[in-house]
Short mmCIF file of C-alpha atoms (C1' of nucleotides) in Angstrom, two decimals:
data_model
loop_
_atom_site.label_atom_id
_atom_site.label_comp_id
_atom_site.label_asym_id
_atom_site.label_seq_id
_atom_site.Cartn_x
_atom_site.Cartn_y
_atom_site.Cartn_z
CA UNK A 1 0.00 0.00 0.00
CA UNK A 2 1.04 3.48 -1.09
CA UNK A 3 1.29 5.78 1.57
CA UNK A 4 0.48 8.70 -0.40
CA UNK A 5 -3.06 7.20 -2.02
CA UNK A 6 -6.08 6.52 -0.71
CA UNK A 7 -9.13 8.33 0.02
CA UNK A 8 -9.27 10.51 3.08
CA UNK A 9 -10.65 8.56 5.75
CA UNK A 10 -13.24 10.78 8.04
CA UNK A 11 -12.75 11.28 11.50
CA UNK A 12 -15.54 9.40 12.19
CA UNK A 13 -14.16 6.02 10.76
CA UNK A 14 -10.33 6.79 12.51
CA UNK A 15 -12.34 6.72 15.79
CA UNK A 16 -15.01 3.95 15.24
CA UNK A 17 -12.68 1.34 13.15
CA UNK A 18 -10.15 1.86 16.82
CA UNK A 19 -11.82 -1.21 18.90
CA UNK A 20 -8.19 -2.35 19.71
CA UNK A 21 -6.29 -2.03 23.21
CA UNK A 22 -9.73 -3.70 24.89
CA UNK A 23 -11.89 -0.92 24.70
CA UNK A 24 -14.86 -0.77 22.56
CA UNK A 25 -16.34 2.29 22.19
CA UNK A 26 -20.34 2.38 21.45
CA UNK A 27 -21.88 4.74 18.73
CA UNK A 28 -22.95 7.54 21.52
CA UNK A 29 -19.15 7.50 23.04
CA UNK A 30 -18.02 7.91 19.80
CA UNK A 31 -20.18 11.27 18.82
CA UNK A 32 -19.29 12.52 21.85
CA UNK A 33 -15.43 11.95 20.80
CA UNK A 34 -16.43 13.36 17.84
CA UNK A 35 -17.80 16.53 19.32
CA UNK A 36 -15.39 16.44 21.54
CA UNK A 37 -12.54 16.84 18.57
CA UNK A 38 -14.04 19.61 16.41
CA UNK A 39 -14.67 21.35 19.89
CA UNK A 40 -10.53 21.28 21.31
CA UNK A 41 -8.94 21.17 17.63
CA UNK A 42 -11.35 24.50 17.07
CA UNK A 43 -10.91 26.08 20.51
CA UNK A 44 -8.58 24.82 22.80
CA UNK A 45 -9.95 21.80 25.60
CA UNK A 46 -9.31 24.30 28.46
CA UNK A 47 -12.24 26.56 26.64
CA UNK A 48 -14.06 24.05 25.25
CA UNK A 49 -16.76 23.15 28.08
CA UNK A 50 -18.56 19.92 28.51
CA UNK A 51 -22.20 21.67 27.45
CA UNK A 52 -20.33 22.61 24.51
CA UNK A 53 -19.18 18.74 23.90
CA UNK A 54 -22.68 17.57 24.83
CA UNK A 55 -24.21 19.89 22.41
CA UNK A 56 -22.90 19.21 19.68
CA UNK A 57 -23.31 15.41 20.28
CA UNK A 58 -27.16 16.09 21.08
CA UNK A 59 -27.08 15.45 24.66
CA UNK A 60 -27.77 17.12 27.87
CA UNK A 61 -24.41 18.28 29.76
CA UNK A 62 -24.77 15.50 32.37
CA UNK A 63 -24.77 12.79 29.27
CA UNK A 64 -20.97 13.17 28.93
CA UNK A 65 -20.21 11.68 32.02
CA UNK A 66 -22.46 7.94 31.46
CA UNK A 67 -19.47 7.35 28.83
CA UNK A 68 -16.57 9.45 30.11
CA UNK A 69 -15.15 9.66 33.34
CA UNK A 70 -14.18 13.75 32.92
CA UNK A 71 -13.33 15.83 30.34
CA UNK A 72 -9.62 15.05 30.63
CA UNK A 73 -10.76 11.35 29.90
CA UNK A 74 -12.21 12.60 26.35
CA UNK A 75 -8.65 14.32 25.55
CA UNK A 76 -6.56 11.97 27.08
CA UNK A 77 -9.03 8.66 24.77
CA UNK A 78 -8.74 10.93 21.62
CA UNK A 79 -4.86 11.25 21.99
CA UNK A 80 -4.07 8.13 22.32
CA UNK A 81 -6.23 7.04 19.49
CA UNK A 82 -4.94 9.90 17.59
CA UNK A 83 -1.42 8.66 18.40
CA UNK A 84 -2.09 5.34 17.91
CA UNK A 85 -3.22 5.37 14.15
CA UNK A 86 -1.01 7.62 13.29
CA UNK A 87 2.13 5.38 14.76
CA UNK A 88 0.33 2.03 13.12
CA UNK A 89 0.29 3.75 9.75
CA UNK A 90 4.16 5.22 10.24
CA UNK A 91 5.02 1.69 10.99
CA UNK A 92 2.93 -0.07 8.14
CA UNK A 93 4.58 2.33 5.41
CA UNK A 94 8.16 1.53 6.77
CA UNK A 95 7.63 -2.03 6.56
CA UNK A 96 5.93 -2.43 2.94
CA UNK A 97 9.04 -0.36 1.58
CA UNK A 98 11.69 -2.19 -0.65
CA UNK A 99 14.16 0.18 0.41
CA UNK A 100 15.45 2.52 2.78
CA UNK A 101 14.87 5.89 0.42
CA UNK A 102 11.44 4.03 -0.43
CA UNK A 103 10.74 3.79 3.33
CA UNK A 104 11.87 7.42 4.01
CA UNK A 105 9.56 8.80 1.35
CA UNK A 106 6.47 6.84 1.82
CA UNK A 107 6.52 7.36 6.09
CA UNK A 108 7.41 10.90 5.78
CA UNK A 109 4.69 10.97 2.76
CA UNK A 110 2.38 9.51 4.78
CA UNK A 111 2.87 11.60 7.91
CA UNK A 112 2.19 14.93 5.98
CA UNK A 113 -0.58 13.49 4.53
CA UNK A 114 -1.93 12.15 7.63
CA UNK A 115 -1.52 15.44 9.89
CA UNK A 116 -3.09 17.32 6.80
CA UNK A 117 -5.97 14.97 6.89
CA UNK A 118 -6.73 14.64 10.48
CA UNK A 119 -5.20 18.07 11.17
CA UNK A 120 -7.83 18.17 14.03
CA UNK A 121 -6.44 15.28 16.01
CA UNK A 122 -3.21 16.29 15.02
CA UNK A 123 -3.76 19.56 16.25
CA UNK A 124 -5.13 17.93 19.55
CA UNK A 125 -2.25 15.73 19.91
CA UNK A 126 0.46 18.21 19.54
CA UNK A 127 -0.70 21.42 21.05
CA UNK A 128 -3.10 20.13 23.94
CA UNK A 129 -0.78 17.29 25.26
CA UNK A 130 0.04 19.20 28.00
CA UNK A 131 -3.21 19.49 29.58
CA UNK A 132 -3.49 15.58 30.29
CA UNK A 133 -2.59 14.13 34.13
CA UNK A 134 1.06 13.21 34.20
CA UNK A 135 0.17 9.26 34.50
CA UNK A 136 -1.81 10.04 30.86
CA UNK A 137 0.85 12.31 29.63
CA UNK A 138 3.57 9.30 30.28
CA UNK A 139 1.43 6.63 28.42
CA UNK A 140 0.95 8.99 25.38
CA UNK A 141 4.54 9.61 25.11
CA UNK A 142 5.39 6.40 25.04
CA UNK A 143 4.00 6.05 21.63
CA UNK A 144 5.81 9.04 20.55
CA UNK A 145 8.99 7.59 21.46
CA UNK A 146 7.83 4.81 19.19
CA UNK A 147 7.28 6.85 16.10
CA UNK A 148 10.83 8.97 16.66
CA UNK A 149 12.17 5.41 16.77
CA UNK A 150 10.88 4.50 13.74
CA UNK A 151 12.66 7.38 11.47
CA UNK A 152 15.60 7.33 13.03
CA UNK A 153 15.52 3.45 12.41
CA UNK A 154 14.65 4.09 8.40
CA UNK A 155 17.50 6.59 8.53
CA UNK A 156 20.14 4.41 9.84
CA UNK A 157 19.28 1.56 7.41
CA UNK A 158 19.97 4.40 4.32
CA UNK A 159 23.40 5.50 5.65
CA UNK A 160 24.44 1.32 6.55
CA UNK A 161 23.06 0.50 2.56
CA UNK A 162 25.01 3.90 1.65
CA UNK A 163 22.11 5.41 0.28
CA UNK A 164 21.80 8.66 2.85
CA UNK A 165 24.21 11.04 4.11
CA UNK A 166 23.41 11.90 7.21
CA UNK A 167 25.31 13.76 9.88
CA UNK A 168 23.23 13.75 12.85
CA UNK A 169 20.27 10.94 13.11
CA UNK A 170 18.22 12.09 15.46
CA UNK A 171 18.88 16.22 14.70
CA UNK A 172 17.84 14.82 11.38
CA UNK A 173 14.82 12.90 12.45
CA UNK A 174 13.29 15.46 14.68
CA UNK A 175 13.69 18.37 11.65
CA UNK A 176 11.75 15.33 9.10
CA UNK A 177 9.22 14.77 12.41
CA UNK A 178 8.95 18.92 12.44
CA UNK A 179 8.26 19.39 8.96
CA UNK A 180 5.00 16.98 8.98
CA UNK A 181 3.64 17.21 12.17
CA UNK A 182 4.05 21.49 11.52
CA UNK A 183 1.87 20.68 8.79
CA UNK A 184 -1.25 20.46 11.55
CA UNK A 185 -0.90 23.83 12.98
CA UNK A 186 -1.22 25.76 9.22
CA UNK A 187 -3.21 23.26 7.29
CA UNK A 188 -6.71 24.48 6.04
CA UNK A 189 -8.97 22.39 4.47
CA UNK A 190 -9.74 25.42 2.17
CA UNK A 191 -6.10 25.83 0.87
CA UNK A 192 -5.07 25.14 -2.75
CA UNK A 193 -2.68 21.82 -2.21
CA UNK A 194 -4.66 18.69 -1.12
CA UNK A 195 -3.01 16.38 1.95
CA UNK A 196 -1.64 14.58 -0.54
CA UNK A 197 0.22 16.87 -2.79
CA UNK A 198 1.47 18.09 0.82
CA UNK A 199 2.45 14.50 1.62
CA UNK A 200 4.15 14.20 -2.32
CA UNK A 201 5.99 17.36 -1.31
CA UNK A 202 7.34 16.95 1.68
CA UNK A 203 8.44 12.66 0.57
CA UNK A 204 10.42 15.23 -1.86
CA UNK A 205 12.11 17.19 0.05
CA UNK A 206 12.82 14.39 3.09
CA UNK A 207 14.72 12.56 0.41
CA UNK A 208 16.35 15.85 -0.60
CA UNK A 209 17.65 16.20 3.08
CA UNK A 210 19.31 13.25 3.25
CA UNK A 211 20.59 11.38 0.33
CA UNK A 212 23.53 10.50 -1.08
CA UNK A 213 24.50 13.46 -4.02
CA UNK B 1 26.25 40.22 13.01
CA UNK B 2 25.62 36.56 12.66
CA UNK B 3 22.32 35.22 13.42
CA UNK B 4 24.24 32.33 15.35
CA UNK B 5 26.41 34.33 17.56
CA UNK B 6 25.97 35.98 20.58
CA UNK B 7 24.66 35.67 23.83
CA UNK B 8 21.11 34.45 24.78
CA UNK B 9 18.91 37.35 25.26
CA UNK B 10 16.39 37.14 28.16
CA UNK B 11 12.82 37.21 28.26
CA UNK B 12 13.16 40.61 29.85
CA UNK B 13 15.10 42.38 27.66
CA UNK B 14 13.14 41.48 24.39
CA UNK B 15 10.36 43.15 25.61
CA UNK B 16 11.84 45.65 27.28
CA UNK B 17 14.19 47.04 24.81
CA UNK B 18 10.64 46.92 22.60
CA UNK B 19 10.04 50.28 22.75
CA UNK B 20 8.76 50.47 18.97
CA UNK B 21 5.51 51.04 17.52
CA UNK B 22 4.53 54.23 19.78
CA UNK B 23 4.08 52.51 23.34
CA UNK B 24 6.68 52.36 26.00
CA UNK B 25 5.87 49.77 28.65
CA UNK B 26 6.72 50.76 32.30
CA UNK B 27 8.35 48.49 34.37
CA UNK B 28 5.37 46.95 35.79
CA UNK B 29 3.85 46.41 32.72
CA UNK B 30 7.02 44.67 31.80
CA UNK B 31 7.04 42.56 34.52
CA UNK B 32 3.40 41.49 33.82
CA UNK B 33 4.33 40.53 30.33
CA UNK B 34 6.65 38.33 31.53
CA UNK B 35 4.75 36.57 33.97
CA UNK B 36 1.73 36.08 31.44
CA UNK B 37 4.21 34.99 29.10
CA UNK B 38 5.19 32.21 31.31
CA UNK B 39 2.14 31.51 32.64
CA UNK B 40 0.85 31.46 28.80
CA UNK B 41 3.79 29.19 27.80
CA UNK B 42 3.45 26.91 30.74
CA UNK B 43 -0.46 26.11 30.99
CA UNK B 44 -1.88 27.81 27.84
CA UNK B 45 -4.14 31.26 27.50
CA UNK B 46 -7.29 30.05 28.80
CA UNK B 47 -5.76 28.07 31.54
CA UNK B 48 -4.19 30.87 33.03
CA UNK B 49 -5.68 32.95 35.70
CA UNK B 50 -5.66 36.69 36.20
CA UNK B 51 -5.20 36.07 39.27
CA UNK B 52 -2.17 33.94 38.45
CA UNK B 53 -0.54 36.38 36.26
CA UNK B 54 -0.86 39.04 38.87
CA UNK B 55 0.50 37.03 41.48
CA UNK B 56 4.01 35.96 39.55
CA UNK B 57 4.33 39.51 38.88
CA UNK B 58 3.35 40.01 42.65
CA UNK B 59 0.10 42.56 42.14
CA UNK B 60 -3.57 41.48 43.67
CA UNK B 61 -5.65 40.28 40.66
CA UNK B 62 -7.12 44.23 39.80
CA UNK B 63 -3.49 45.08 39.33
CA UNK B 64 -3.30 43.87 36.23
CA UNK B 65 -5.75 46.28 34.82
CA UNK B 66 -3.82 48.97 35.53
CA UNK B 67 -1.51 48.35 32.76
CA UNK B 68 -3.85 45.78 30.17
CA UNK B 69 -7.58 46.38 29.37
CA UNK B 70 -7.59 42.63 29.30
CA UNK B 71 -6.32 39.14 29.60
CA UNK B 72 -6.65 38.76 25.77
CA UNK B 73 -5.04 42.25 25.64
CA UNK B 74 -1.90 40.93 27.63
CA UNK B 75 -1.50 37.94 25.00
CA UNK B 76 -2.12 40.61 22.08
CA UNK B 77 1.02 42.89 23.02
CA UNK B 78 2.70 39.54 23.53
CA UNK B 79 2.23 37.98 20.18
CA UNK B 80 2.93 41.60 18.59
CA UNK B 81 6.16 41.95 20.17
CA UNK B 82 6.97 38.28 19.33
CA UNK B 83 5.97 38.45 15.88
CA UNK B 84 7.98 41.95 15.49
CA UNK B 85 10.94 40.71 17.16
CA UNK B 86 11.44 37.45 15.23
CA UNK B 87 10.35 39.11 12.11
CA UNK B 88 13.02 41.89 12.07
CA UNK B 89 15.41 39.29 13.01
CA UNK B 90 14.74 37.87 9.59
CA UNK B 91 15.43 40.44 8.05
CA UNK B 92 18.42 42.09 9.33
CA UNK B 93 20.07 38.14 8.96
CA UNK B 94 18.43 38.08 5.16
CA UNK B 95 19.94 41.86 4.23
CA UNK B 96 23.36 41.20 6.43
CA UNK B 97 24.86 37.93 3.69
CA UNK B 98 26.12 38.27 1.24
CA UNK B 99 24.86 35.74 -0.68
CA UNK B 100 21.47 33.51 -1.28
CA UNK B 101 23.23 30.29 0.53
CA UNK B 102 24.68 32.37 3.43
CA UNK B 103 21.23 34.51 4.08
CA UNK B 104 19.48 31.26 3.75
CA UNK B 105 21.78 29.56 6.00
CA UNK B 106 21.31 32.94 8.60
CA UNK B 107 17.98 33.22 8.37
CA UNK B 108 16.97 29.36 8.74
CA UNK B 109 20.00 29.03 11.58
CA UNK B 110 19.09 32.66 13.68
CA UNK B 111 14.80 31.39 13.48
CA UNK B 112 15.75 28.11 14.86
CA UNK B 113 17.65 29.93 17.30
CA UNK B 114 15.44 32.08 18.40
CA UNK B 115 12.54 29.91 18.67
CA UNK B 116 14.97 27.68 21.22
CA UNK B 117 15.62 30.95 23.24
CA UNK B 118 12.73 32.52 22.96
CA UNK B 119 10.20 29.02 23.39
CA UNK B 120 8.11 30.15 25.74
CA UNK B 121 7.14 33.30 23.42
CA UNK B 122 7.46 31.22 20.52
CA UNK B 123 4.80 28.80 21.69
CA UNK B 124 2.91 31.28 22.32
CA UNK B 125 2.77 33.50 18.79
CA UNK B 126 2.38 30.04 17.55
CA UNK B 127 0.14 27.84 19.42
CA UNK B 128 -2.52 30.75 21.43
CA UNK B 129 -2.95 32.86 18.22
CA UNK B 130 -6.17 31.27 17.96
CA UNK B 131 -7.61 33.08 21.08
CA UNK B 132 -7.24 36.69 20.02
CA UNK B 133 -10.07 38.53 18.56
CA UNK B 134 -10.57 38.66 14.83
CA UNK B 135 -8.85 42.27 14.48
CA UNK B 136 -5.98 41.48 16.87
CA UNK B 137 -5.49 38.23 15.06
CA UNK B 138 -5.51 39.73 11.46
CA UNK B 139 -2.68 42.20 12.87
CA UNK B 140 -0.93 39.51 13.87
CA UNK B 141 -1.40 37.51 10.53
CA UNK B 142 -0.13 40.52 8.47
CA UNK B 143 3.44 40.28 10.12
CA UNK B 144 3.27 36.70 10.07
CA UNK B 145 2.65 36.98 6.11
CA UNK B 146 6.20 39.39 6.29
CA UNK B 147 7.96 36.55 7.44
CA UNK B 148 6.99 34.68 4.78
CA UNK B 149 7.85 36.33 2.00
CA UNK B 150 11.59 37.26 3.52
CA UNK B 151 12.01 32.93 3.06
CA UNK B 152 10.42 33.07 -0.19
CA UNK B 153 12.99 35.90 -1.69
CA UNK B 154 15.90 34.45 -0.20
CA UNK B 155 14.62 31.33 -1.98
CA UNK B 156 13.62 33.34 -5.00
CA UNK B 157 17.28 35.10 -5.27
CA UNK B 158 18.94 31.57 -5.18
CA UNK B 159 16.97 30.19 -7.55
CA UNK B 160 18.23 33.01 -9.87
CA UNK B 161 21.65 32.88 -9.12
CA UNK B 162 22.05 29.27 -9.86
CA UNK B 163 22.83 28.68 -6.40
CA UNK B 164 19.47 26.77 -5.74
CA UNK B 165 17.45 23.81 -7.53
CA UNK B 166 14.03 24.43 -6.13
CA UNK B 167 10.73 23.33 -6.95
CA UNK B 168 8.25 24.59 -5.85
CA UNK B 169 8.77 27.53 -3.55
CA UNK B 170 5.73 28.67 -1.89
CA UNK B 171 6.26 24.85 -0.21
CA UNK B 172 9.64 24.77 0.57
CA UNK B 173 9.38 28.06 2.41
CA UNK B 174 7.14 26.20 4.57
CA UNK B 175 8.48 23.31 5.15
CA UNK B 176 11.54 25.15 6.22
CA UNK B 177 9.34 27.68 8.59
CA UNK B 178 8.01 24.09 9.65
CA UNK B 179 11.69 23.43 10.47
CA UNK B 180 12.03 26.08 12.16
CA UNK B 181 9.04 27.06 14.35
CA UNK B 182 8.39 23.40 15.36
CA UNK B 183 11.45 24.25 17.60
CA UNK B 184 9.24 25.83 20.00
CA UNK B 185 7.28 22.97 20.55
CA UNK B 186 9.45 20.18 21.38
CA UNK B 187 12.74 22.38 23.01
CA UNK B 188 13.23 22.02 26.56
CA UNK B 189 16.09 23.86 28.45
CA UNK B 190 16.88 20.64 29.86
CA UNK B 191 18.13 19.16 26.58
CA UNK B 192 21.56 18.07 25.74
CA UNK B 193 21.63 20.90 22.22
CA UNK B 194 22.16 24.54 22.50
CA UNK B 195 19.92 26.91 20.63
CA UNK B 196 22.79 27.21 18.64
CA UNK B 197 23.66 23.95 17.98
CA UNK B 198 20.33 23.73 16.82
CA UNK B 199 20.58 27.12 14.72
CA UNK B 200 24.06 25.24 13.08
CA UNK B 201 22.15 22.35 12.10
CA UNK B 202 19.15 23.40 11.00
CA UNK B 203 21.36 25.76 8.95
CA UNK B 204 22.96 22.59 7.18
CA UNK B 205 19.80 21.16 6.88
CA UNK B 206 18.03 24.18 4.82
CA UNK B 207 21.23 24.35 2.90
CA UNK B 208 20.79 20.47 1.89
CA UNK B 209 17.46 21.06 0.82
CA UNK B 210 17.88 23.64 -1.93
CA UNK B 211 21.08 23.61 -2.98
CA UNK B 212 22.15 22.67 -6.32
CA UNK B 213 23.99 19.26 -6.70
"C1'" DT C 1 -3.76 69.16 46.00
"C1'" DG C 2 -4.22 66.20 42.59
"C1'" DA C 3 -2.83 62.39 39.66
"C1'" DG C 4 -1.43 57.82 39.06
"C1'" DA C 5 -0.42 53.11 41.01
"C1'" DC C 6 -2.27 50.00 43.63
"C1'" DT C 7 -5.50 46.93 46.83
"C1'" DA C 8 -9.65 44.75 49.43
"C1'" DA C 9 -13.80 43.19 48.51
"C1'" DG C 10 -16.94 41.34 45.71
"C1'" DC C 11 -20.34 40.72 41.62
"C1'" DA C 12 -22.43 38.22 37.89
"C1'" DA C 13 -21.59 34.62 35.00
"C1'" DG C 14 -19.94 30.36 33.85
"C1'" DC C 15 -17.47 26.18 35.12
"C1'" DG C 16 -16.97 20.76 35.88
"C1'" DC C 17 -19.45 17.54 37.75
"C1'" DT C 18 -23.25 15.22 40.80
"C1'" DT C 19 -27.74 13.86 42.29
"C1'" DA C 20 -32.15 12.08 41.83
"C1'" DG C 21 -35.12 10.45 38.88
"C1'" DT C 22 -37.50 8.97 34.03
"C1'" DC C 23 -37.96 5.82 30.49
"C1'" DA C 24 -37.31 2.05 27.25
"C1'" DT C 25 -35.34 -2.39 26.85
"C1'" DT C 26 -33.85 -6.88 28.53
"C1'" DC C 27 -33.89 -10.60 31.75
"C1'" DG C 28 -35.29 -14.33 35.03
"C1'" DT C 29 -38.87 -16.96 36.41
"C1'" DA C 30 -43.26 -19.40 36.42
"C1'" DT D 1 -46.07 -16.58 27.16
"C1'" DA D 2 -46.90 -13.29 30.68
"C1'" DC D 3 -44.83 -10.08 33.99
"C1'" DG D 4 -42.37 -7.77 37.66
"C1'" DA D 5 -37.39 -6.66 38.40
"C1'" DA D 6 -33.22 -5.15 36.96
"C1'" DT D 7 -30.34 -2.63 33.77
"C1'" DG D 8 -28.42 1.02 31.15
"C1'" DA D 9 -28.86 5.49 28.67
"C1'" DC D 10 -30.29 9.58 29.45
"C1'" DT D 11 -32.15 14.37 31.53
"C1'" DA D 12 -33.63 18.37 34.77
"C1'" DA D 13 -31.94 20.71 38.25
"C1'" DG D 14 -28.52 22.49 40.69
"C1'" DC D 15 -24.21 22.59 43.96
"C1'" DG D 16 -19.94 24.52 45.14
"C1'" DC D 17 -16.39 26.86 43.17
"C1'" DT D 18 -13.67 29.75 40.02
"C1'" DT D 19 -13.57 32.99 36.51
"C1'" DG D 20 -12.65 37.85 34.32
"C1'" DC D 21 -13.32 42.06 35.65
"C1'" DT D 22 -15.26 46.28 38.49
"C1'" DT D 23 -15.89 49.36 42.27
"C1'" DA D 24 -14.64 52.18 45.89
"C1'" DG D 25 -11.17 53.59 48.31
"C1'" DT D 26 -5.99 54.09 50.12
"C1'" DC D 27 -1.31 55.39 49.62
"C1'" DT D 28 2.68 57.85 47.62
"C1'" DC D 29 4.92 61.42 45.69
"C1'" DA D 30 5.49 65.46 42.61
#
DNA sequence: TGAGACTAAGCAAGCGCTTAGTCATTCGTA
DNA sequence: TACGAATGACTAAGCGCTTGCTTAGTCTCA
């Protein structure tokens, strides 16, 4: 699978197809995950308020709380998820490629594209991390750790098969990591390029930064 | 002047020595910046009290109005004086080479920079712009747009010269803004790189990108 | 004496979350 | 198959607290 094709998923299927890590999550939980998205990616969570999450999901304010434990628990569910898909899809790019520049194009393809997509969740996952209790904060990192390992990992395989150049691995994995997550914070679903022009772009210019001239 | 020389400026002194655009700030109203700005950096606009900002600047909560009609007044002279700052930093490093790969180089290298230094205010002009009000917001966005088009004629120039191999430029200024202003988000002064290590390399990096092979 | 910097007290509004209860559906039993 | 009990999803009302900001007044110093 191409990690630059496809048609955009919605948010609604990234949340609803996620019955992994035990946790099934019924139709109502995930509206209210939904609402609970547009409302932090648009506003902030700190002033997005629970009557605002329940409103848009068609419930009284109180109905939040039969299917999350606090409004914390909604961020806290939606990064992980958010997280999650976006480290399963780094990780199934870097293992269909035939080779290390193949790998490092398609993951760093896929990442733009994926942060341009779900700019919302990306949005959430970058910029309101900090609001989650330290014990969430710790698991969510965890995964992040996991996706920095991956890129690094794709760019040590290039320099062993002599295909990169690189001087500094992880320098050079947190500027590729920069350059796609960054596309979250100015991406507009009204702009001219589509998430995957931005994601053919930026493959582009990752395999610019680093191979072998 | 290099853009990767020099001592670290404090917090203080770039707004202090801001004394542009008609207002002087007293002292106190200094010292209020400062603690909104880390309050603003450290828990976000909307989490932050008055009553928090007036305390690390050690006022009771109505002193604050003294000085700011407003909380989201406080975070507009911030971002102003942020933008301003970082934008005529640009430019002085852009006019100062004296060619396309060295004002590249400065101007990539001193942003990084200044986004390690300067992360708290960085974070904010980047990550609470959202929460001003539509005019203070399209102020903002107007000296945002100035940065902009400094990368794009640097990039522009090089192109010309034959010093570049670019493209698509409109992109590539972004993706090495992304570079650049992602800084803010993950830098920690705990970390084992110096804003200027980080300047250097992201330097190298911008040059990689563009230049002609 | 008057102007500017500052505070103590507090107001109205809005906050996250809880309580007590309604209602439709499902279940156990005869 | 009939039927009360239990269950789970949901709401109306509201509690206790915090919020941004104001008011009325004090203090300092030119």
């Amino acid at each position: 699978m191409s990690a630059t094709t496809g048609a955009p998923r919605s948010e609604q299927s990234i949340l609803a197809t996620l019955e992994d890590s035990g946790d099934t999550a019924g139709a109502t939980a995930v509206r209210l995950m939904m609402a609970a998205a547009d409302a932090f990616a648009d506003k902030g969570f700190h002033a997005t308020t629970t009557r605002d999450i329940a409103s848009r999901a068609g419930l009284s304010p109180a109905g939040v709380y039969v299917h999350f434990s606090s409004k914390e628990d909604l961020l806290f569910q939606l990064s992980r998820r958010g997280h999650q898909t976006a480290r399963d899809q780094l990780v199934e790019a870097a293992g269909a490629a035939a080779s290390p520049p193949e790998a490092l194009r398609s993951i760093i393809a896929g990442f733009s594209t994926w942060h341009a997509e779900h700019h919302q969740l990306g949005r959430i996952v970058q910029y309101e991390f900090r609001h989650l209790t330290p014990e969430h904060r710790d698991e969510v990192l965890s995964l992040r750790r996991e996706i920095d390992k991956v890129v690094r990992g794709v760019l040590a395989d290039g320099v062993e098969s002599g295909d990169f150049e690189v001087d500094d691995i992880p320098s050079t994995a947190l500027a590729l990591l920069s350059m796609a997550v960054d596309v979250a914070r100015w991406y507009s679903p009204e702009i001219r390029r589509t998430p995957d022009d931005i994601g053919r772009t930026n493959g582009h210019l990752a395999m610019r930064l680093v191979a072998r001239r």
